PDB file of C-alpha atoms and ligand atoms in Angstrom:
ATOM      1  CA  UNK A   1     105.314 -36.572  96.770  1.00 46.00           C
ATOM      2  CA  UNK A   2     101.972 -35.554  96.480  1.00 49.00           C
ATOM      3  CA  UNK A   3      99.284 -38.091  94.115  1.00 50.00           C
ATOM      4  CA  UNK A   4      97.074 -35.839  92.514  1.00 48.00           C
ATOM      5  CA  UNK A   5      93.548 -37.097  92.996  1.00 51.00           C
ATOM      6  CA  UNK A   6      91.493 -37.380  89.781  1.00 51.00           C
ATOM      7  CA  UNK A   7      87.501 -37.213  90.220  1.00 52.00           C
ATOM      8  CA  UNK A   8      85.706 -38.215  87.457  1.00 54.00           C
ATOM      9  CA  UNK A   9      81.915 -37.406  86.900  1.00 60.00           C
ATOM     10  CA  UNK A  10      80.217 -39.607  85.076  1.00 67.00           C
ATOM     11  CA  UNK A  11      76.634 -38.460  83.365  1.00 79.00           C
ATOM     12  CA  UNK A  12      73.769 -40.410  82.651  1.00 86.00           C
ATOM     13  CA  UNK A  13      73.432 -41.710  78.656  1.00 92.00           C
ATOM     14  CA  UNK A  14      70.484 -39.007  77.067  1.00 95.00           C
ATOM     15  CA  UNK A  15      68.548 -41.412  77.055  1.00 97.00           C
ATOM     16  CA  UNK A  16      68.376 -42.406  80.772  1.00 98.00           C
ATOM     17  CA  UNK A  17      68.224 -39.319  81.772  1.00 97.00           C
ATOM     18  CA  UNK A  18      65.461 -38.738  79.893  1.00 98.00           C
ATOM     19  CA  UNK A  19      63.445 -42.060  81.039  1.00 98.00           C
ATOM     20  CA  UNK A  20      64.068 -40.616  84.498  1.00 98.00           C
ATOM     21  CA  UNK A  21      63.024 -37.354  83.838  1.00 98.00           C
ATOM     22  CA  UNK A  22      59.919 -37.754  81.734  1.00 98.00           C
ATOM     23  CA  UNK A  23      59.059 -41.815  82.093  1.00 98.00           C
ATOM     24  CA  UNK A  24      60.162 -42.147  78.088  1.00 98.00           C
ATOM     25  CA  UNK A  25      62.714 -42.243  75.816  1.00 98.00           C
ATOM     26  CA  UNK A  26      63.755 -42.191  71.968  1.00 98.00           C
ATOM     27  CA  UNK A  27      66.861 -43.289  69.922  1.00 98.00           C
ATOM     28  CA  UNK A  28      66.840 -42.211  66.604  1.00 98.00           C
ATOM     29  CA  UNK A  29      68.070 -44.515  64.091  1.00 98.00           C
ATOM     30  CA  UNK A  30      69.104 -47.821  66.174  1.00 98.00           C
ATOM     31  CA  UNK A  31      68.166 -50.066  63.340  1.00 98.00           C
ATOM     32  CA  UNK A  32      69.583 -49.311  59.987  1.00 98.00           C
ATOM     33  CA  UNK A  33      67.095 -49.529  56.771  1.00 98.00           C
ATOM     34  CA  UNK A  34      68.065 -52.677  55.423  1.00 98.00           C
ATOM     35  CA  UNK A  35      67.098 -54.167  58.876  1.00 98.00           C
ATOM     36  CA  UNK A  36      64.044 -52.396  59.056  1.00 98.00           C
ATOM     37  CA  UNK A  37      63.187 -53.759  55.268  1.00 98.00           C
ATOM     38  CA  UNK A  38      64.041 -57.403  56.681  1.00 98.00           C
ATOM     39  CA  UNK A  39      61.671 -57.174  59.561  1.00 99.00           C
ATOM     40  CA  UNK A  40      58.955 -55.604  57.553  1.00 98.00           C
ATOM     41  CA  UNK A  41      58.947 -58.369  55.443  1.00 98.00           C
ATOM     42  CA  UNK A  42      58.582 -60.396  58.505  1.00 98.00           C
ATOM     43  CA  UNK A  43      55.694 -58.487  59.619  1.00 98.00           C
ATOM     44  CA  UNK A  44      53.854 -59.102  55.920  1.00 98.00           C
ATOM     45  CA  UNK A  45      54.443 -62.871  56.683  1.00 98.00           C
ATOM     46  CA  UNK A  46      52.516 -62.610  60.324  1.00 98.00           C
ATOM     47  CA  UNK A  47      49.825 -60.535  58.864  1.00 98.00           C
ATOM     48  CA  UNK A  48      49.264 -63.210  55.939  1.00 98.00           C
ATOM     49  CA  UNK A  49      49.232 -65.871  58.592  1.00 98.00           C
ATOM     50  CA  UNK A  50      47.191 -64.312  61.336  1.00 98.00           C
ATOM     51  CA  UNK A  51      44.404 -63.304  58.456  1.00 98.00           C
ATOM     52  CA  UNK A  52      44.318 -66.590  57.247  1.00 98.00           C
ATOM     53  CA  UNK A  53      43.097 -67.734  60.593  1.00 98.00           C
ATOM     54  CA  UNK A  54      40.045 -65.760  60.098  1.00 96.00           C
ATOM     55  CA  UNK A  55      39.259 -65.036  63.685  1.00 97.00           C
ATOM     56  CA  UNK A  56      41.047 -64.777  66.804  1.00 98.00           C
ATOM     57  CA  UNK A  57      43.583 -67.682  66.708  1.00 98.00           C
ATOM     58  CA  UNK A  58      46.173 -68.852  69.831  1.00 98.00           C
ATOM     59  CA  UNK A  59      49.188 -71.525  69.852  1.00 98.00           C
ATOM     60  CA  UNK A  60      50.709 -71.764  72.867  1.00 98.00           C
ATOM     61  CA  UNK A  61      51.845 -68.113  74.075  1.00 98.00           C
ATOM     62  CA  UNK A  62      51.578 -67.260  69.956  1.00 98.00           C
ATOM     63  CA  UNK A  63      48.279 -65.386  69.667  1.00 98.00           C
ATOM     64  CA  UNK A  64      47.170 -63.345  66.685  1.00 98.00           C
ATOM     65  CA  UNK A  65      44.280 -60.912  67.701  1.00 97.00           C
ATOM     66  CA  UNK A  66      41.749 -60.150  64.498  1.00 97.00           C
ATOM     67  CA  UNK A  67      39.621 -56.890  64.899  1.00 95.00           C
ATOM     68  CA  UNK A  68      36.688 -56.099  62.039  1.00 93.00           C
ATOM     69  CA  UNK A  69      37.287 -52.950  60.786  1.00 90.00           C
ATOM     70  CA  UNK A  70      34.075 -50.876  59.750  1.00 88.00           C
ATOM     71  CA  UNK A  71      36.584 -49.475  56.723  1.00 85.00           C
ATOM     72  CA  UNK A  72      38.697 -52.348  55.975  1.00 88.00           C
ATOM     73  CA  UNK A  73      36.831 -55.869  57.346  1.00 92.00           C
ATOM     74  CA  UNK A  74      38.828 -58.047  59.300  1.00 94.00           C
ATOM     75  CA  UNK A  75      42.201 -56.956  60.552  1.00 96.00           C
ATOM     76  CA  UNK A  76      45.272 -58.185  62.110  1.00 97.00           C
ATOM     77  CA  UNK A  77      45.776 -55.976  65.567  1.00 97.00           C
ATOM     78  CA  UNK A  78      48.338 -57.687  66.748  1.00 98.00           C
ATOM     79  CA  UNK A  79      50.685 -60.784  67.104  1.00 98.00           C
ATOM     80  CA  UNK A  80      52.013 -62.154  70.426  1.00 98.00           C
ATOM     81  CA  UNK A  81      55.519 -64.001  70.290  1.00 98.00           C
ATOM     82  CA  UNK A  82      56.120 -64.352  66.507  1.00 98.00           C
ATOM     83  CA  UNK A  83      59.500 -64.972  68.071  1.00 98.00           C
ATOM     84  CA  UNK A  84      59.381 -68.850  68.756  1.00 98.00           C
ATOM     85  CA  UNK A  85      58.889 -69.267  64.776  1.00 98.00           C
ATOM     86  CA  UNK A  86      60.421 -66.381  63.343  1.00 98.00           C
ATOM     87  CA  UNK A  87      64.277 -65.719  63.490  1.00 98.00           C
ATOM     88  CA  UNK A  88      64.218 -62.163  61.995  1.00 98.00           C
ATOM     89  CA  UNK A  89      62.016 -61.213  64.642  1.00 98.00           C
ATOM     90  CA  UNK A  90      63.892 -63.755  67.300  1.00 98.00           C
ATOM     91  CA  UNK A  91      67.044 -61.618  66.190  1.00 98.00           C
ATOM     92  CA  UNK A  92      65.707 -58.676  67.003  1.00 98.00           C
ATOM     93  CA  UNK A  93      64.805 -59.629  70.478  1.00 98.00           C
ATOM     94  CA  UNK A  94      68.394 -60.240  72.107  1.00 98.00           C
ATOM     95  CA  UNK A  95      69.497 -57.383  69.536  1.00 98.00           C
ATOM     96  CA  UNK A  96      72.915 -56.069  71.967  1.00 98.00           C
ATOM     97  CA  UNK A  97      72.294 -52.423  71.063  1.00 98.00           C
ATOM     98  CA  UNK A  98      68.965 -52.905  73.115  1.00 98.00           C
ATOM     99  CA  UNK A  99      70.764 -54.168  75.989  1.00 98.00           C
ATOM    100  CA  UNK A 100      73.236 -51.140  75.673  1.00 98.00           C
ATOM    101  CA  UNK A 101      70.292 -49.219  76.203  1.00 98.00           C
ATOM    102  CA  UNK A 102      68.603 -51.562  78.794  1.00 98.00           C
ATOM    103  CA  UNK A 103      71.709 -52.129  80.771  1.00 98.00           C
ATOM    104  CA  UNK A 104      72.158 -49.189  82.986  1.00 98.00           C
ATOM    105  CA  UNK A 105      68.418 -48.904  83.116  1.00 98.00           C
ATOM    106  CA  UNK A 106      67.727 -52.474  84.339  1.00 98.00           C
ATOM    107  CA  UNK A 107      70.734 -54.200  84.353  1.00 98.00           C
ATOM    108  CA  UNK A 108      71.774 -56.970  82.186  1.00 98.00           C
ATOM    109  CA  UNK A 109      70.206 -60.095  83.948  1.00 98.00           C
ATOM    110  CA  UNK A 110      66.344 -59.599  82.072  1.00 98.00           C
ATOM    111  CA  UNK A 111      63.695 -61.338  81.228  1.00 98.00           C
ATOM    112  CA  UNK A 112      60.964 -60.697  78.483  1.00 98.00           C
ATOM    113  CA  UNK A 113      57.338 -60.395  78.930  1.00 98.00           C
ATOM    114  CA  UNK A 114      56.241 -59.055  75.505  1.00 98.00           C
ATOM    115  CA  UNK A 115      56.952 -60.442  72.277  1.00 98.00           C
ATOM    116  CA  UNK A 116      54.534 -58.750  70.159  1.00 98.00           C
ATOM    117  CA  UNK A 117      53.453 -57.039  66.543  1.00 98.00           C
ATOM    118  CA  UNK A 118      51.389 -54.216  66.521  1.00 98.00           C
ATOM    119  CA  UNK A 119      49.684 -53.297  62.460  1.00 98.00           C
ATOM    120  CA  UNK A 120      47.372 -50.462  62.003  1.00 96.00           C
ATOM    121  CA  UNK A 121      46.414 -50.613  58.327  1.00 95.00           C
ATOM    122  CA  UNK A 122      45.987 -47.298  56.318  1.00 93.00           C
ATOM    123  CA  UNK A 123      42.018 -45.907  57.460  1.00 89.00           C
ATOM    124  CA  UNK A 124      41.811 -48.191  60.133  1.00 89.00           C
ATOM    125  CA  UNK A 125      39.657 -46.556  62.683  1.00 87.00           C
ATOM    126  CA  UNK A 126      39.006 -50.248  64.999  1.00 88.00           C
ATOM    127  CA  UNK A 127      43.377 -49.721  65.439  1.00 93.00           C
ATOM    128  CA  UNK A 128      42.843 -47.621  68.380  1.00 95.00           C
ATOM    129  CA  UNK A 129      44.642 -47.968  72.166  1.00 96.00           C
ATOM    130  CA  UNK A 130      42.463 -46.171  74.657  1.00 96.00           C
ATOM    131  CA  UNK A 131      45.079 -44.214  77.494  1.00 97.00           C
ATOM    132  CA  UNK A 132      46.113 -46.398  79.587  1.00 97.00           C
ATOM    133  CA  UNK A 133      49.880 -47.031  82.129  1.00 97.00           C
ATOM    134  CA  UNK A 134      50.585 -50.522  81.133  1.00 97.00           C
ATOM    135  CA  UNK A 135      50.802 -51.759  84.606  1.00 97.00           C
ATOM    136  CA  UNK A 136      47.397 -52.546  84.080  1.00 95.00           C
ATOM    137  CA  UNK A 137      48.444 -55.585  82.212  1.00 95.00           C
ATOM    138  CA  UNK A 138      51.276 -56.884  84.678  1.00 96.00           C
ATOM    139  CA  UNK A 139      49.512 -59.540  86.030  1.00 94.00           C
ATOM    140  CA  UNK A 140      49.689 -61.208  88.832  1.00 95.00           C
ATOM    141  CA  UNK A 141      50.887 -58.432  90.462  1.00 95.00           C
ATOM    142  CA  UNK A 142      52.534 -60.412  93.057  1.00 96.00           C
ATOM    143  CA  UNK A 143      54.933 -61.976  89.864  1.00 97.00           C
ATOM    144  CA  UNK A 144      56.142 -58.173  89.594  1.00 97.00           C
ATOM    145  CA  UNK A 145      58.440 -56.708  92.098  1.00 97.00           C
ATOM    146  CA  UNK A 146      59.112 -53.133  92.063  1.00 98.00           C
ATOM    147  CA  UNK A 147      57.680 -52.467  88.946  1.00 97.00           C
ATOM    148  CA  UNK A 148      58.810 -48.580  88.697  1.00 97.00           C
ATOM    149  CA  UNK A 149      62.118 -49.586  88.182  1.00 98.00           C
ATOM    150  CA  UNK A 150      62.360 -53.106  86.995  1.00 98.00           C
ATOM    151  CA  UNK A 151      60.705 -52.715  83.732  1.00 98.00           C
ATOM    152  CA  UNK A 152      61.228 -50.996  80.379  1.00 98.00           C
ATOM    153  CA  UNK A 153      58.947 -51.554  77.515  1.00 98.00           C
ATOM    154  CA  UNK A 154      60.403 -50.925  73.444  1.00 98.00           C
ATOM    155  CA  UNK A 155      59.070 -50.102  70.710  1.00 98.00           C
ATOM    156  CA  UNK A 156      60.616 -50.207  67.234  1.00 99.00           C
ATOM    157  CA  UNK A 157      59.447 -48.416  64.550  1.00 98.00           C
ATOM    158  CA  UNK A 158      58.850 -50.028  61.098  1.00 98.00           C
ATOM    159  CA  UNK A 159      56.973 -47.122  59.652  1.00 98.00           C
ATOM    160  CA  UNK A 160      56.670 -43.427  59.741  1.00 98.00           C
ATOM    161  CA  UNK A 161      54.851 -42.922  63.100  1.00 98.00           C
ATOM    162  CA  UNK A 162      53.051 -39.365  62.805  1.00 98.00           C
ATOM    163  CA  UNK A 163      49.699 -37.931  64.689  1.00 97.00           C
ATOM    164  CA  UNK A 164      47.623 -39.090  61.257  1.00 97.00           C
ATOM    165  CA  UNK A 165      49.502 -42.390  61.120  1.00 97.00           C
ATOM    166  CA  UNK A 166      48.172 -43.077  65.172  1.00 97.00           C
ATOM    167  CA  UNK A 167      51.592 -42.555  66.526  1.00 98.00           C
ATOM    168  CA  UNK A 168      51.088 -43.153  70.279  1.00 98.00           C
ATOM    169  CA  UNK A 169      50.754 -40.097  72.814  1.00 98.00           C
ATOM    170  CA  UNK A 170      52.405 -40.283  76.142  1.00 98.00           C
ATOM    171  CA  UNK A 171      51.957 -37.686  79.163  1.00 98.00           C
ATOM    172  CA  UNK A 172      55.305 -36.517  80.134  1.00 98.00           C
ATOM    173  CA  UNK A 173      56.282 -37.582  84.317  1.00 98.00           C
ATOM    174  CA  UNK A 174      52.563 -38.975  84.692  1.00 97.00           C
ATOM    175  CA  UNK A 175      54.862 -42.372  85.578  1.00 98.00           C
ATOM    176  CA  UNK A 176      55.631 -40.210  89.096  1.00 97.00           C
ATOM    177  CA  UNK A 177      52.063 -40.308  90.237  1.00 93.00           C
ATOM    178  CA  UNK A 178      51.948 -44.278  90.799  1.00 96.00           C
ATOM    179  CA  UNK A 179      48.814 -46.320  89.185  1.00 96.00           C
ATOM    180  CA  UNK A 180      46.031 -44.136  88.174  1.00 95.00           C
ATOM    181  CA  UNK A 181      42.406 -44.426  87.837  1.00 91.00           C
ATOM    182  CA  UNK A 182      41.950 -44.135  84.020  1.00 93.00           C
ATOM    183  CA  UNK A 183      38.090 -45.027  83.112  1.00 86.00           C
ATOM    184  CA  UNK A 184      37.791 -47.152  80.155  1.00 88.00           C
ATOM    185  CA  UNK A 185      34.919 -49.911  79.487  1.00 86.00           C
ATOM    186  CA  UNK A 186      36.559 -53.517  78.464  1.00 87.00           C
ATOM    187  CA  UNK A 187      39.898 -53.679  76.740  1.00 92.00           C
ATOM    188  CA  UNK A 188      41.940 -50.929  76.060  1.00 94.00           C
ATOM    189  CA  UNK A 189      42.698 -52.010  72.312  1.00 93.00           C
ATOM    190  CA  UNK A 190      38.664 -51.645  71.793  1.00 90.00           C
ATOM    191  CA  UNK A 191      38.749 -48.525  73.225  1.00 92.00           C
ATOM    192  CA  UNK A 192      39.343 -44.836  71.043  1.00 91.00           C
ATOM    193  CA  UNK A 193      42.109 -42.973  72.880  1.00 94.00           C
ATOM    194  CA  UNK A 194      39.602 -40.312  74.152  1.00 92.00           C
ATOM    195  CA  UNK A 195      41.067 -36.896  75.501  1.00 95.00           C
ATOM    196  CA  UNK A 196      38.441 -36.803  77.978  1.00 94.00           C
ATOM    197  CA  UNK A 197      39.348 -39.920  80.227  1.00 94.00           C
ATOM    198  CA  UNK A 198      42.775 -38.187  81.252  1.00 96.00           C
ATOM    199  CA  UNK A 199      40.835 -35.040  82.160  1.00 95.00           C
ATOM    200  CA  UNK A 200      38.651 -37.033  84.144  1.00 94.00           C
ATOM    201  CA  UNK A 201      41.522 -38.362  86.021  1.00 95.00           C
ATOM    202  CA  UNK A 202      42.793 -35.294  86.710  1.00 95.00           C
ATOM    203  CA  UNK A 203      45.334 -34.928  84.022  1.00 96.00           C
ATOM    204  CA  UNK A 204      45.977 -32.299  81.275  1.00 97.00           C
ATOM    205  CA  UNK A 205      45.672 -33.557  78.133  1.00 97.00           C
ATOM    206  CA  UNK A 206      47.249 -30.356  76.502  1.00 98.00           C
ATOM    207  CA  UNK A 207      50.518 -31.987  78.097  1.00 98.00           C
ATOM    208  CA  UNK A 208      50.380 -34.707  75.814  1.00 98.00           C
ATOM    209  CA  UNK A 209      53.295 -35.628  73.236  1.00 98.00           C
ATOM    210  CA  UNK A 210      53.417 -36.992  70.045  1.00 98.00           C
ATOM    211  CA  UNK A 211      56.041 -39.898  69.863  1.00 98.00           C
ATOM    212  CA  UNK A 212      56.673 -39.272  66.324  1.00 98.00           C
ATOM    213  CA  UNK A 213      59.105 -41.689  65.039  1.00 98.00           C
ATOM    214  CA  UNK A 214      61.008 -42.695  61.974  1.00 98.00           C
ATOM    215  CA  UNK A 215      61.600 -46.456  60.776  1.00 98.00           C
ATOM    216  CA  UNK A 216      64.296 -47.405  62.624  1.00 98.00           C
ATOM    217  CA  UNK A 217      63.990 -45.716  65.520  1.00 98.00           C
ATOM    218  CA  UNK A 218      63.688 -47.426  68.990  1.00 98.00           C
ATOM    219  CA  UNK A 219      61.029 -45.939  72.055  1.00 98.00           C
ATOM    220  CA  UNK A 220      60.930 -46.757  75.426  1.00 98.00           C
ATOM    221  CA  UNK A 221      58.543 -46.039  78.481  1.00 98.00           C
ATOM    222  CA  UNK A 222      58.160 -47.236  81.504  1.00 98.00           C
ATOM    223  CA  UNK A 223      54.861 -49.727  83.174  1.00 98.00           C
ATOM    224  CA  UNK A 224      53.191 -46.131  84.764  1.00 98.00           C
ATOM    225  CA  UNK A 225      53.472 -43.555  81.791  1.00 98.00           C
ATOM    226  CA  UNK A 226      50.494 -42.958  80.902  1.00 98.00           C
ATOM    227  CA  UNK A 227      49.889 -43.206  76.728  1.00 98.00           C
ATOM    228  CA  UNK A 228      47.116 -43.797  74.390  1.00 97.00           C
ATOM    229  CA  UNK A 229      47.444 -44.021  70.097  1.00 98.00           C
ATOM    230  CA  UNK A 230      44.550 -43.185  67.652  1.00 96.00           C
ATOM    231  CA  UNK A 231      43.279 -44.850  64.632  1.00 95.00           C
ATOM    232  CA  UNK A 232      45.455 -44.260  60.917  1.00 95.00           C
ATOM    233  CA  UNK A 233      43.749 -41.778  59.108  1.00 95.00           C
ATOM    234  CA  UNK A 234      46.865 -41.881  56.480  1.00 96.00           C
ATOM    235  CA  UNK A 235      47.451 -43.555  53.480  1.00 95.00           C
ATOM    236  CA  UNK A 236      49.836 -45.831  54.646  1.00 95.00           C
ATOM    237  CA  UNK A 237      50.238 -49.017  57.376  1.00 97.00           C
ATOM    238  CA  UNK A 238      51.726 -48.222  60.553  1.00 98.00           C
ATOM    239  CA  UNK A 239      53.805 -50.886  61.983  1.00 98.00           C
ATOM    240  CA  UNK A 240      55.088 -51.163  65.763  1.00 98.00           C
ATOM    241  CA  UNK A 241      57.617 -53.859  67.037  1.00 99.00           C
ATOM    242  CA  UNK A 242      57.448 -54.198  71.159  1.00 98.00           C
ATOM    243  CA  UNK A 243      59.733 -56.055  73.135  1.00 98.00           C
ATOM    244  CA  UNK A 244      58.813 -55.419  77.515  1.00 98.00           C
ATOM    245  CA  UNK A 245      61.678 -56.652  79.405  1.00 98.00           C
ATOM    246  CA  UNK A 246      62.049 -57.076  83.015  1.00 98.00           C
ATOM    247  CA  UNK A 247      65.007 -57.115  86.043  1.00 98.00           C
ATOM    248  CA  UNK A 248      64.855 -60.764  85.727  1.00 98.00           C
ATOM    249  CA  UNK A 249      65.428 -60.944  90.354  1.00 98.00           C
ATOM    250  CA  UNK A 250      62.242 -58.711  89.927  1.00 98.00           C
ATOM    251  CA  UNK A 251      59.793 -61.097  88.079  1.00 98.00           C
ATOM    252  CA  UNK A 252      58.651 -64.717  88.827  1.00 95.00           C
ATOM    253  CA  UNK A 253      57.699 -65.014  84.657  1.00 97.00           C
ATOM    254  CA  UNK A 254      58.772 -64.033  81.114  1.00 98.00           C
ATOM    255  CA  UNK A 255      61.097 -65.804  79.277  1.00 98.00           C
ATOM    256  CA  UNK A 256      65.375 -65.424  79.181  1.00 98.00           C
ATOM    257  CA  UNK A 257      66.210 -62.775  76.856  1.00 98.00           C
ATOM    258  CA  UNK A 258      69.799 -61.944  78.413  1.00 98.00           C
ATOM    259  CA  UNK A 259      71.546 -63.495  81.211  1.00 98.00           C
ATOM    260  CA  UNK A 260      74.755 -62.011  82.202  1.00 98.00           C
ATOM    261  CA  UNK A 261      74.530 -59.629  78.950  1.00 98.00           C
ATOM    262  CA  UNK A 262      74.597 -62.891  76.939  1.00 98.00           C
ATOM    263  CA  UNK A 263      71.232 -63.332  74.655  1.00 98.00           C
ATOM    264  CA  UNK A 264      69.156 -66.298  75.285  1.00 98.00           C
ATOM    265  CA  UNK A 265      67.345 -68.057  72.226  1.00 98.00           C
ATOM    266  CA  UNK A 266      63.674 -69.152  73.129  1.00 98.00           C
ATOM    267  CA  UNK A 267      63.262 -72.897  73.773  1.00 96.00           C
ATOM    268  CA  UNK A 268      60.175 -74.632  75.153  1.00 96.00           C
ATOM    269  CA  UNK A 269      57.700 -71.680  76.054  1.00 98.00           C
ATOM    270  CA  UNK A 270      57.411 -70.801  79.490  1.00 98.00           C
ATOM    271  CA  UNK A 271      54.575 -69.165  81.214  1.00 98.00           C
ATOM    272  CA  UNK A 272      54.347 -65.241  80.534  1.00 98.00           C
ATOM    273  CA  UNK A 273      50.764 -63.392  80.520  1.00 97.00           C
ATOM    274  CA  UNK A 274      48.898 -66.705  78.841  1.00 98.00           C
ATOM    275  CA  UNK A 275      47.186 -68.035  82.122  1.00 97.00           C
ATOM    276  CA  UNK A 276      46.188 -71.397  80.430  1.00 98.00           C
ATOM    277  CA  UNK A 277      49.896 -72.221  79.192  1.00 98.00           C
ATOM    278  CA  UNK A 278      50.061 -75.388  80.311  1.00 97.00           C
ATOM    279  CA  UNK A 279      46.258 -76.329  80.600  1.00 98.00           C
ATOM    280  CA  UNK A 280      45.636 -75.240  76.763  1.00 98.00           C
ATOM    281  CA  UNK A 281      48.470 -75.387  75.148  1.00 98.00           C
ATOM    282  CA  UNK A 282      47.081 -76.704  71.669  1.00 98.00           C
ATOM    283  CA  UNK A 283      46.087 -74.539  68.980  1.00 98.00           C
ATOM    284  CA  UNK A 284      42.707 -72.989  68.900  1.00 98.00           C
ATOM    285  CA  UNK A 285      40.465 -70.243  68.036  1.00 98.00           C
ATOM    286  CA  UNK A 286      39.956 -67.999  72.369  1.00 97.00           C
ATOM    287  CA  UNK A 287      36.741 -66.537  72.908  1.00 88.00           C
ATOM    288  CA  UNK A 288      36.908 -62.560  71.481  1.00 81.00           C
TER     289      UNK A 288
HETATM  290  O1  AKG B   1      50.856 -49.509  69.207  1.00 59.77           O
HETATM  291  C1  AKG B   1      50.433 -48.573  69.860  1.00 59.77           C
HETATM  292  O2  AKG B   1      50.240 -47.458  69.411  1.00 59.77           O
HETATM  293  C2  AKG B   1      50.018 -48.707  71.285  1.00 59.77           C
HETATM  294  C3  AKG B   1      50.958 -49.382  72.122  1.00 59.77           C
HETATM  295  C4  AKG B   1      50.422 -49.420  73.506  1.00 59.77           C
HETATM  296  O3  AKG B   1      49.718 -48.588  73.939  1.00 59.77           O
HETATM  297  C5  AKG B   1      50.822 -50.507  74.355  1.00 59.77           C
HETATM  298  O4  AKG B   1      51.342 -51.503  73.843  1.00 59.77           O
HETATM  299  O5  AKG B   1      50.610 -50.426  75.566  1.00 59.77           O
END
């Protein structure tokens, strides 16, 4: 008797295939409206407390970063690891539909290196990120092994993210052509998200894309694609939740966010991208 021999092909999820392909990817809809309305109410409370510090305040790996805005005075930029404090956005964190999505990208043994809240208030103009491959920001770079392929960075969207709004802008398969030499003076998050710098790097910025996202859907790009977002000329705030997470056998920091598929809660904060963890630990205002 003769077995017949079944060969099964099996594809690539979309969104895989489109990581590979152009170094991002986009799942409509991952987080229903109710949840988004829950963790925009936890974004009000960060904002409330990081403006109540009234400059530049740090905890520990928490750090709220305050901007003055020419339109709108001071401003909350961003938060670092709400996460130890705040279980809606704790939740959200070890949330298993991102690990279906993380899994066949990275596996399911992964560690987290950002925790953080990005706000850009309605007429912000100081809400800018100048282009930029976040690789720049993986630091020590001996901590990061094979950082091509170990690393995914998310973003959730909590508002509509359009081109007024300052949705970001990525360059489609710039993450094939390794770390490039992007000119931009002092930090990227001071910095407009000027055309010009990719053309003086060799790129085309006609090639750029809009990510333009509903609330409730989930991005994600890799540590080389190159992307940039402008200031919110629209009437309303634009809110971005991003969680970076890492092959944890490919990174010597970052906290547990799965191991073995299973989430892991945060405990007693462990060192990440705050050098002075365990030298400064107490709360105080950093130097801008
Ligand atoms: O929030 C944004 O638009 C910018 C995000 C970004 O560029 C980054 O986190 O590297």
């Amino acid at each position: 008797m003769q077995l017949a021999v079944q060969t099964e092909t099996r594809s690539e999820p979309d969104h895989v295939a489109q990581f590979h392909r152009d170094g991002y990817a986009v799942v409509r809809g991952l987080f229903t409206p109710a949840e988004v309305a829950e963790i925009a109410a936890a974004f009000d409370r960060e904002y409330a407390a990081g403006l109540a510090h009234g400059r530049s305040f740090r905890h520990g790996n928490l750090y709220y970063r305050l901007r003055k805005d020419a339109e709108r005075g001071p401003i909350v930029r961003l938060a670092q690891w709400p996460s130890y404090h705040d279980p809606v956005l704790a939740k959200v964190r070890t949330d298993r539909r991102i690990l279906d999505l993380l899994q066949p990208l990275i596996g399911r043994d992964l560690k987290q290196i950002i925790n953080q809240l990005h706000w850009k208030p309605p007429g912000a103009k100081a809400a800018e990120f100048a282009f930029h491959q976040d690789i720049r920001f993986r630091r020590p770079r001996s901590a990061y092994r094979n950082p091509a392929v170990s690393y995914v960075q998310t973003g959730l969207a909590i508002d509509p993210h359009t081109r007024e709004s300052g949705c970001m802008r990525l360059l489609p398969g710039s993450h094939r052509n390794g770390e490039i030499a992007l000119p931009v003076e002092g930090a990227i998050g001071d910095n407009a998200a000027a055309e010009a710098a990719l053309a003086t790097a060799g790129l085309d910025p006609t090639k750029l894309v809009d990510l333009k996202l509903e609330p409730g859907d989930f991005a994600m790009w890799g540590l080389f694609t190159v992307h940039g977002s402008g200031a919110n000329d629209s009437k309303r705030d634009r809110r971005f939740y991003l969680n970076g997470y890492v092959r944890a056998s490919d990174c010597a920091r970052g906290e547990w966010a799965f191991r073995g598929g299973r989430p892991c809660a945060l405990g007693w904060p462990q060192l990440v991208t705050y050098e002075d963890l365990f030298v400064r630990p107490e709360p105080h205002f950093p130097p801008e």
